[in-house]
Short mmCIF file of N, CA and C in Angstrom, two decimals:
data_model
loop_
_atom_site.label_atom_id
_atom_site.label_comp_id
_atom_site.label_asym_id
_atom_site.label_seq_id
_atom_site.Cartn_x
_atom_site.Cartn_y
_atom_site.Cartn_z
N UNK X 198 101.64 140.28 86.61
CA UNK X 198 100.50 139.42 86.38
C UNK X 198 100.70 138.58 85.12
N UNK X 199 101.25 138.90 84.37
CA UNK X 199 101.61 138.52 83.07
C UNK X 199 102.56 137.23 83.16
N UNK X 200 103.39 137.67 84.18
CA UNK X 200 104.46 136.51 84.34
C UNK X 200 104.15 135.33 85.04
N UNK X 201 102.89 135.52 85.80
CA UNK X 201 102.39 134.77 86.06
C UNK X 201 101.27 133.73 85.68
N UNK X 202 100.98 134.36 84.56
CA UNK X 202 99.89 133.76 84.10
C UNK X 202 100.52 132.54 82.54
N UNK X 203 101.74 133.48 82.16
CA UNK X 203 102.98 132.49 81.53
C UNK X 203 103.10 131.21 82.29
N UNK X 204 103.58 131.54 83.78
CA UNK X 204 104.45 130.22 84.25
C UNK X 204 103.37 129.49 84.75
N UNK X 205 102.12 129.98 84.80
CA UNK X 205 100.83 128.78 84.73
C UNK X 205 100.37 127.99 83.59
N UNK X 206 101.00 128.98 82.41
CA UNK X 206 100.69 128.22 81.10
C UNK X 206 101.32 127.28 81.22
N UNK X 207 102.68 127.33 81.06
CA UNK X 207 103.75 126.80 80.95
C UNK X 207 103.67 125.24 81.77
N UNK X 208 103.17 125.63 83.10
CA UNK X 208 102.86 124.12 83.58
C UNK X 208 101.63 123.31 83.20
N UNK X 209 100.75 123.99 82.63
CA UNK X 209 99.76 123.23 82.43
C UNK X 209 99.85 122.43 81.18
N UNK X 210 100.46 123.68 80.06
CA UNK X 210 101.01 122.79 78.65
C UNK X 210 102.43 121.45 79.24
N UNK X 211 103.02 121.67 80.58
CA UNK X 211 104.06 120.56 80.57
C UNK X 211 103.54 119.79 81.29
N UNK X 212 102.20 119.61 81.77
CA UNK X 212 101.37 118.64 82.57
C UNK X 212 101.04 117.94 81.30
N UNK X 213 100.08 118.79 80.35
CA UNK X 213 99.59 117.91 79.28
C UNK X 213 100.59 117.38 78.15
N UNK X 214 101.43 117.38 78.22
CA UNK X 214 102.63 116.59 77.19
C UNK X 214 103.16 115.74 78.05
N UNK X 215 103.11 115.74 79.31
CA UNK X 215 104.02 114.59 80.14
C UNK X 215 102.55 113.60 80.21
N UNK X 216 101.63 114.03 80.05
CA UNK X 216 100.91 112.79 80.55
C UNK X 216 100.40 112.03 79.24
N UNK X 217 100.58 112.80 78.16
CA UNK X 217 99.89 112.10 76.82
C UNK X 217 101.40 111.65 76.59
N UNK X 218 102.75 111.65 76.85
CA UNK X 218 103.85 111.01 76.60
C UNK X 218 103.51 109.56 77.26
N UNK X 219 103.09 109.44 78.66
CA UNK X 219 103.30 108.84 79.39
C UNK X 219 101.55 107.95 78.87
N UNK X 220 100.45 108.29 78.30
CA UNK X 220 99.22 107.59 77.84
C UNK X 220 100.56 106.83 76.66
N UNK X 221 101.07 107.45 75.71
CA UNK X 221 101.48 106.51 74.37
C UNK X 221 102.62 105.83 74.63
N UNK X 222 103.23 105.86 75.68
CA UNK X 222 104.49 105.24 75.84
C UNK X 222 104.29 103.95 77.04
N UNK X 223 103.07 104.10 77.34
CA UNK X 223 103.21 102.58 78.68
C UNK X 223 102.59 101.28 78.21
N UNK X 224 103.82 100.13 78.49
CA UNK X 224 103.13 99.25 77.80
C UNK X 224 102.21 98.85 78.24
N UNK X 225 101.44 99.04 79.57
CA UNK X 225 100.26 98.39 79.98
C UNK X 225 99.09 98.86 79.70
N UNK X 226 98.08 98.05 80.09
CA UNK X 226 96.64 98.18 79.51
C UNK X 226 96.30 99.65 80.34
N UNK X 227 95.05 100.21 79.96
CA UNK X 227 94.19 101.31 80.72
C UNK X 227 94.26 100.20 82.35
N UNK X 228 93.32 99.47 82.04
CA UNK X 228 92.69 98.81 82.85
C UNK X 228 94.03 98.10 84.31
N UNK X 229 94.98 97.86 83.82
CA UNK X 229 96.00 97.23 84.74
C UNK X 229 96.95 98.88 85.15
N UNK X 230 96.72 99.67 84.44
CA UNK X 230 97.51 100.95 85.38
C UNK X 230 96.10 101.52 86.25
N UNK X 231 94.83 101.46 86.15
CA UNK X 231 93.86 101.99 87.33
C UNK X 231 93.67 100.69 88.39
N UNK X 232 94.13 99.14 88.20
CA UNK X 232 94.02 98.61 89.16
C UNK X 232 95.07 98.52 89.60
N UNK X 233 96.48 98.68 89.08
CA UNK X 233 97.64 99.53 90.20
C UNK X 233 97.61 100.39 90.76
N UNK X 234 96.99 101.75 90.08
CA UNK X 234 96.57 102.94 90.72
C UNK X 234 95.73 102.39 92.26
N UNK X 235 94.71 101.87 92.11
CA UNK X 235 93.53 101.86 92.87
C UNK X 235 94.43 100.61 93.94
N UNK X 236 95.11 99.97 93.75
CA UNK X 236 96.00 99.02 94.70
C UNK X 236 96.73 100.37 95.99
N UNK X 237 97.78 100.47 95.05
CA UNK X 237 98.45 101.91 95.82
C UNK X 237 97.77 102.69 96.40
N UNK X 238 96.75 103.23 96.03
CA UNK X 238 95.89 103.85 96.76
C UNK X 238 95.87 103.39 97.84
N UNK X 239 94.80 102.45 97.99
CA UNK X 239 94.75 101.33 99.43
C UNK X 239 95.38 100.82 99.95
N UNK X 240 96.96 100.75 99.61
CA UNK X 240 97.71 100.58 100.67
C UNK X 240 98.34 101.71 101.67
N UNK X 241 98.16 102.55 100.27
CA UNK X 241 98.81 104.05 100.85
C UNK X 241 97.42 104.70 102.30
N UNK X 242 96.27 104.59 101.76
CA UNK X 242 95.12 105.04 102.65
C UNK X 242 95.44 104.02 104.08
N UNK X 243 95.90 102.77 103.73
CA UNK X 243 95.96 101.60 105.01
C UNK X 243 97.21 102.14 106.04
N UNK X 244 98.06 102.58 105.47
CA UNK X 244 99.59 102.92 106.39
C UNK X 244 99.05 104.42 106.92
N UNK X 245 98.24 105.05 106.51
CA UNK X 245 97.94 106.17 107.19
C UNK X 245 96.86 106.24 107.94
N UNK X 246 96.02 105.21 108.00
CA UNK X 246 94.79 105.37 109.18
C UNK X 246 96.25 104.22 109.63
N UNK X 247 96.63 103.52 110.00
CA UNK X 247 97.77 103.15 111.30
C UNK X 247 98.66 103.78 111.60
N UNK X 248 99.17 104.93 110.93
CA UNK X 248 99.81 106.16 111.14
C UNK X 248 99.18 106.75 112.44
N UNK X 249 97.63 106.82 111.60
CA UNK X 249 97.28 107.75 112.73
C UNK X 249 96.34 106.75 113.95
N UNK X 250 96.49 105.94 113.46
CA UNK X 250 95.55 104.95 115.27
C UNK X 250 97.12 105.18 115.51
N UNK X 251 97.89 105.16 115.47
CA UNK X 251 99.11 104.70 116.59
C UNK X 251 99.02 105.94 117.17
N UNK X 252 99.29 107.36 116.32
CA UNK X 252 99.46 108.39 116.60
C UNK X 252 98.50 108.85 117.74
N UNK X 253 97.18 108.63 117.61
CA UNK X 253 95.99 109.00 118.78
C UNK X 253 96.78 107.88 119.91
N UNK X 254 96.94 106.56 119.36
CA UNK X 254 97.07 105.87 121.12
C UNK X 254 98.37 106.43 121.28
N UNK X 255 99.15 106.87 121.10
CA UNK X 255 100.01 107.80 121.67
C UNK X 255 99.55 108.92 122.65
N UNK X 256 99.06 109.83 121.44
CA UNK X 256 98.35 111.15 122.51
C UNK X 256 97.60 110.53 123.52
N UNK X 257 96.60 109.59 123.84
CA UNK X 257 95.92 109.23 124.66
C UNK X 257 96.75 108.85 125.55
N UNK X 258 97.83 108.03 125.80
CA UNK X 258 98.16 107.43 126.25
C UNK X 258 99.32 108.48 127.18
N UNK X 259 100.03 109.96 126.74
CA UNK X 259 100.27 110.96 127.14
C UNK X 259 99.34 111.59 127.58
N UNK X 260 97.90 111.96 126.95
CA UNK X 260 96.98 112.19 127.97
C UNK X 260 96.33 112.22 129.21
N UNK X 261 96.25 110.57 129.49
CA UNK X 261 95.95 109.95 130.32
C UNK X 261 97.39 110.05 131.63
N UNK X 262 98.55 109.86 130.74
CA UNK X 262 99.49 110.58 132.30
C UNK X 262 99.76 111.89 132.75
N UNK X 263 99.35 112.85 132.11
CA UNK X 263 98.94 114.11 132.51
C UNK X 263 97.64 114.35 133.03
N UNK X 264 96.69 113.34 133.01
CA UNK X 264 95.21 113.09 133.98
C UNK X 264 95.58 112.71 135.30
N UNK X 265 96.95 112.09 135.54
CA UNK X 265 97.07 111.24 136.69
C UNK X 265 96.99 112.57 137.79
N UNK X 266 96.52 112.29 138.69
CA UNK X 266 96.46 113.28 140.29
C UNK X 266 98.01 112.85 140.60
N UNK X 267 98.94 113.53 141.12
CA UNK X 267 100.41 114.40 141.30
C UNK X 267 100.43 114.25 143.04
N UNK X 268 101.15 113.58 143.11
CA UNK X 268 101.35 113.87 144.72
C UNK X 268 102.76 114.22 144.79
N UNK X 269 103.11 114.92 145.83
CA UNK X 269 104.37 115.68 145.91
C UNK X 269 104.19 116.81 146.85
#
């Protein structure tokens, strides 16, 4: 339990030094890294609802030929 509660320290103190490295070291504003952030976001959210419309008209579209009535 012990060793575990170390290697949780351990990441949380190397979460908070990588990110206050990374607050004093970027040359850009607050404001232009959350409207990159918030860009990426929305493109990233856009490729995955068409991820998944393609993905459903797929299944549907396998659906629908396993609906078909089978003669044979």
């Amino acid at each position: 339990m012990e060793k575990t509660l170390s290697y949780l320290a351990g990441i949380v103190t190397g979460a908070l030094v990588g990110a206050t490295i990374v607050v004093l070291f970027t040359p850009a504003s607050g404001e232009t890294i959350r409207s990159d952030l918030r860009n990426r976001f929305d493109r990233l959210r856009m490729q995955m609802q068409d991820a998944a419309d393609d993905r459903r008209a797929e299944l549907e579209g396998q659906l629908a030929h396993l609906r078909e009535p089978r003669t044979g």
